[in-house]
PDB file of C-alpha atoms in Angstrom:
ATOM      1  CA  MET A 460       0.234  -0.036  -0.399  1.00 48.00           C
ATOM      2  CA  ALA A 461       1.214   3.359  -0.442  1.00 52.00           C
ATOM      3  CA  GLY A 462       3.013   5.145   2.235  1.00 60.00           C
ATOM      4  CA  SER A 463      -0.297   8.080   1.772  1.00 83.00           C
ATOM      5  CA  ALA A 464      -2.006   5.343   3.237  1.00 87.00           C
ATOM      6  CA  THR A 465      -4.163   6.408   6.001  1.00 93.00           C
ATOM      7  CA  LEU A 466      -3.320   3.872  10.154  1.00 94.00           C
ATOM      8  CA  ASP A 467      -7.474   2.307   8.842  1.00 96.00           C
ATOM      9  CA  GLN A 468      -6.793   1.579   5.550  1.00 95.00           C
ATOM     10  CA  ARG A 469      -3.861  -0.082   6.712  1.00 95.00           C
ATOM     11  CA  ARG A 470      -5.997  -1.027   9.144  1.00 96.00           C
ATOM     12  CA  ALA A 471      -8.680  -2.955   6.891  1.00 97.00           C
ATOM     13  CA  ALA A 472      -5.952  -4.035   3.556  1.00 95.00           C
ATOM     14  CA  HIS A 473      -3.503  -6.120   6.761  1.00 94.00           C
ATOM     15  CA  ALA A 474      -7.407  -7.725   8.147  1.00 97.00           C
ATOM     16  CA  TRP A 475      -8.393  -7.946   4.320  1.00 97.00           C
ATOM     17  CA  LYS A 476      -4.727  -9.884   4.248  1.00 95.00           C
ATOM     18  CA  ALA A 477      -5.515 -11.728   6.988  1.00 95.00           C
ATOM     19  CA  VAL A 478      -9.241 -12.765   6.586  1.00 96.00           C
ATOM     20  CA  GLU A 479      -8.321 -13.833   3.238  1.00 95.00           C
ATOM     21  CA  ALA A 480      -6.086 -16.390   4.497  1.00 94.00           C
ATOM     22  CA  VAL A 481      -7.362 -17.935   5.904  1.00 94.00           C
ATOM     23  CA  ALA A 482     -10.881 -18.335   3.377  1.00 94.00           C
ATOM     24  CA  ALA A 483      -8.374 -19.452   1.107  1.00 93.00           C
ATOM     25  CA  ASN A 484      -6.848 -22.275   3.745  1.00 91.00           C
ATOM     26  CA  PRO A 485      -8.712 -25.434   3.075  1.00 92.00           C
ATOM     27  CA  LYS A 486      -7.307 -26.190   6.823  1.00 90.00           C
ATOM     28  CA  ALA A 487      -8.750 -23.816   8.310  1.00 89.00           C
ATOM     29  CA  ASP A 488     -11.366 -23.844  10.555  1.00 91.00           C
ATOM     30  CA  LYS A 489     -13.509 -21.085   8.996  1.00 93.00           C
ATOM     31  CA  ALA A 490     -16.652 -21.551  11.009  1.00 92.00           C
ATOM     32  CA  LYS A 491     -14.445 -21.280  14.027  1.00 94.00           C
ATOM     33  CA  TYR A 492     -12.790 -18.847  13.588  1.00 94.00           C
ATOM     34  CA  GLY A 493     -15.920 -16.311  11.663  1.00 94.00           C
ATOM     35  CA  ILE A 494     -17.959 -16.833  15.648  1.00 95.00           C
ATOM     36  CA  HIS A 495     -14.677 -16.506  16.922  1.00 96.00           C
ATOM     37  CA  SER A 496     -13.384 -12.746  14.971  1.00 96.00           C
ATOM     38  CA  LYS A 497     -17.263 -11.894  15.614  1.00 96.00           C
ATOM     39  CA  LYS A 498     -17.211 -12.631  19.894  1.00 97.00           C
ATOM     40  CA  LEU A 499     -14.371 -11.054  20.670  1.00 98.00           C
ATOM     41  CA  PRO A 500     -14.988  -7.282  20.745  1.00 98.00           C
ATOM     42  CA  SER A 501     -17.395  -7.741  22.849  1.00 98.00           C
ATOM     43  CA  ARG A 502     -14.791 -10.228  24.272  1.00 98.00           C
ATOM     44  CA  ILE A 503     -12.484  -7.545  24.837  1.00 98.00           C
ATOM     45  CA  VAL A 504     -14.894  -4.592  26.009  1.00 98.00           C
ATOM     46  CA  ALA A 505     -16.839  -6.878  28.808  1.00 98.00           C
ATOM     47  CA  ALA A 506     -13.382  -8.954  30.190  1.00 98.00           C
ATOM     48  CA  GLY A 507     -11.032  -5.928  28.941  1.00 98.00           C
ATOM     49  CA  LEU A 508      -8.580  -7.631  25.916  1.00 98.00           C
ATOM     50  CA  GLY A 509      -6.085  -9.838  28.787  1.00 97.00           C
ATOM     51  CA  GLN A 510      -9.020 -12.060  29.672  1.00 97.00           C
ATOM     52  CA  ALA A 511      -9.833 -12.188  25.788  1.00 97.00           C
ATOM     53  CA  LEU A 512      -6.908 -13.171  24.346  1.00 97.00           C
ATOM     54  CA  ALA A 513      -6.658 -15.507  27.274  1.00 96.00           C
ATOM     55  CA  PHE A 514      -9.349 -17.026  27.006  1.00 96.00           C
ATOM     56  CA  LEU A 515      -9.046 -18.022  23.199  1.00 95.00           C
ATOM     57  CA  LEU A 516      -5.872 -18.890  23.953  1.00 94.00           C
ATOM     58  CA  ALA A 517      -7.245 -21.037  27.112  1.00 94.00           C
ATOM     59  CA  LYS A 518      -9.553 -22.763  24.831  1.00 92.00           C
ATOM     60  CA  ASN A 519      -7.608 -23.474  21.284  1.00 90.00           C
ATOM     61  CA  TYR A 520      -9.384 -21.608  19.380  1.00 87.00           C
ATOM     62  CA  CYS A 521      -8.101 -19.429  16.674  1.00 89.00           C
ATOM     63  CA  PRO A 522      -4.524 -19.278  17.119  1.00 92.00           C
ATOM     64  CA  ASP A 523      -4.379 -17.449  13.510  1.00 92.00           C
ATOM     65  CA  LEU A 524      -6.893 -14.788  14.700  1.00 95.00           C
ATOM     66  CA  LEU A 525      -4.440 -14.310  17.499  1.00 95.00           C
ATOM     67  CA  GLN A 526      -1.627 -14.222  15.589  1.00 93.00           C
ATOM     68  CA  ALA A 527      -2.880 -12.183  12.785  1.00 94.00           C
ATOM     69  CA  LEU A 528      -3.947  -9.838  15.795  1.00 96.00           C
ATOM     70  CA  SER A 529      -0.749  -9.799  17.875  1.00 94.00           C
ATOM     71  CA  HIS A 530       1.448  -8.895  14.483  1.00 93.00           C
ATOM     72  CA  TRP A 531      -1.302  -5.920  13.341  1.00 95.00           C
ATOM     73  CA  VAL A 532      -1.827  -4.577  16.939  1.00 95.00           C
ATOM     74  CA  LEU A 533       2.223  -4.530  17.816  1.00 93.00           C
ATOM     75  CA  ASN A 534       3.687  -3.913  14.048  1.00 89.00           C
ATOM     76  CA  LYS A 535       1.873  -2.743  12.170  1.00 86.00           C
ATOM     77  CA  LYS A 536       3.687  -3.596   9.093  1.00 85.00           C
ATOM     78  CA  GLU A 537       1.300  -5.628   6.503  1.00 82.00           C
ATOM     79  CA  TYR A 538       0.158  -9.252   6.389  1.00 82.00           C
ATOM     80  CA  PRO A 539       3.331 -10.916   6.031  1.00 77.00           C
ATOM     81  CA  ALA A 540       3.303 -12.531   2.206  1.00 73.00           C
ATOM     82  CA  PRO A 541       3.959 -16.381   3.270  1.00 70.00           C
ATOM     83  CA  PRO A 542       6.630 -17.845   3.645  1.00 63.00           C
ATOM     84  CA  ALA A 543       7.529 -15.541   6.230  1.00 74.00           C
ATOM     85  CA  LYS A 544       5.988 -15.605   9.012  1.00 79.00           C
ATOM     86  CA  LEU A 545       3.388 -14.702  11.725  1.00 82.00           C
ATOM     87  CA  PRO A 546       4.120 -14.753  15.718  1.00 87.00           C
ATOM     88  CA  ALA A 547       2.770 -16.729  18.164  1.00 89.00           C
ATOM     89  CA  ALA A 548      -0.561 -17.191  18.940  1.00 90.00           C
ATOM     90  CA  ASP A 549       0.532 -15.484  22.864  1.00 92.00           C
ATOM     91  CA  THR A 550       2.302 -12.694  21.321  1.00 93.00           C
ATOM     92  CA  LEU A 551      -0.478 -10.246  22.458  1.00 95.00           C
ATOM     93  CA  LEU A 552      -1.277 -11.731  25.496  1.00 95.00           C
ATOM     94  CA  ARG A 553       2.813 -12.110  27.042  1.00 94.00           C
ATOM     95  CA  THR A 554       3.128  -8.043  25.850  1.00 94.00           C
ATOM     96  CA  VAL A 555      -0.141  -6.768  27.300  1.00 95.00           C
ATOM     97  CA  VAL A 556       0.896  -9.295  31.023  1.00 94.00           C
ATOM     98  CA  ASN A 557       4.393  -7.691  30.702  1.00 95.00           C
ATOM     99  CA  GLY A 558       3.065  -4.286  30.119  1.00 94.00           C
ATOM    100  CA  ASP A 559       1.926  -0.509  31.592  1.00 95.00           C
ATOM    101  CA  SER A 560      -1.745   0.321  31.909  1.00 95.00           C
ATOM    102  CA  ASP A 561      -1.023   2.386  29.028  1.00 96.00           C
ATOM    103  CA  MET A 562      -0.213  -0.689  26.462  1.00 94.00           C
ATOM    104  CA  LEU A 563      -2.929  -2.618  27.797  1.00 96.00           C
ATOM    105  CA  ARG A 564      -5.045   0.384  26.819  1.00 97.00           C
ATOM    106  CA  LEU A 565      -3.796   1.662  23.583  1.00 96.00           C
ATOM    107  CA  HIS A 566      -3.651  -1.928  22.929  1.00 96.00           C
ATOM    108  CA  THR A 567      -6.610  -1.737  23.643  1.00 98.00           C
ATOM    109  CA  GLU A 568      -7.690   0.561  21.775  1.00 97.00           C
ATOM    110  CA  GLU A 569      -6.113  -0.727  18.531  1.00 97.00           C
ATOM    111  CA  SER A 570      -7.328  -3.523  19.326  1.00 98.00           C
ATOM    112  CA  LEU A 571     -10.843  -2.993  19.057  1.00 98.00           C
ATOM    113  CA  ALA A 572     -10.103  -0.585  15.588  1.00 98.00           C
ATOM    114  CA  TYR A 573      -8.442  -3.502  14.042  1.00 98.00           C
ATOM    115  CA  LEU A 574     -11.762  -6.217  14.667  1.00 98.00           C
ATOM    116  CA  GLN A 575     -13.579  -3.930  13.472  1.00 98.00           C
ATOM    117  CA  TRP A 576     -12.352  -4.267   9.532  1.00 98.00           C
ATOM    118  CA  LEU A 577     -11.622  -7.709  10.257  1.00 98.00           C
ATOM    119  CA  VAL A 578     -15.793  -8.322  10.630  1.00 97.00           C
ATOM    120  CA  ARG A 579     -16.740  -6.857   8.896  1.00 97.00           C
ATOM    121  CA  PHE A 580     -14.567  -8.334   6.355  1.00 98.00           C
ATOM    122  CA  VAL A 581     -15.245 -11.955   7.738  1.00 96.00           C
ATOM    123  CA  GLU A 582     -19.274 -11.129   7.076  1.00 95.00           C
ATOM    124  CA  ALA A 583     -18.029 -10.219   3.223  1.00 95.00           C
ATOM    125  CA  GLN A 584     -16.171 -13.678   2.710  1.00 93.00           C
ATOM    126  CA  GLY A 585     -19.174 -15.658   4.986  1.00 90.00           C
ATOM    127  CA  LEU A 586     -17.142 -17.551   7.317  1.00 88.00           C
ATOM    128  CA  GLY A 587     -19.314 -18.296  10.548  1.00 79.00           C
ATOM    129  CA  GLU A 588     -22.390 -18.969   8.897  1.00 72.00           C
ATOM    130  CA  GLU A 589     -24.222 -22.107   8.672  1.00 57.00           C
ATOM    131  CA  GLU A 590     -23.059 -24.168   5.288  1.00 48.00           C
TER     132      GLU A 590
END
């Protein structure tokens, strides 16, 4: 994306590529990805970012969702093209646990802003819907 892209445009581009990667992966659990992507913003608002991430990690729900979110929130760079790897699923949670309250607030705000785009694209791809 051009250097003049706004932060919101870069969020959207990253989220779109993350959803496309799941939609194109025959091994991905698309229904689970869609369901938990849609639920994650309300979990963050209700319980906090750390608790919401810990829940998904403990249940082993959607590590690819956690990886994409971690990559964006911690780096704000383009979604990596294969064979580049995304961060581990627990990377953002570890950062939140070891960070201060200002970092938690910033990461929470950025996560919610990113998830607005991700959820829109999940819906556009029909992920999480009954097939």
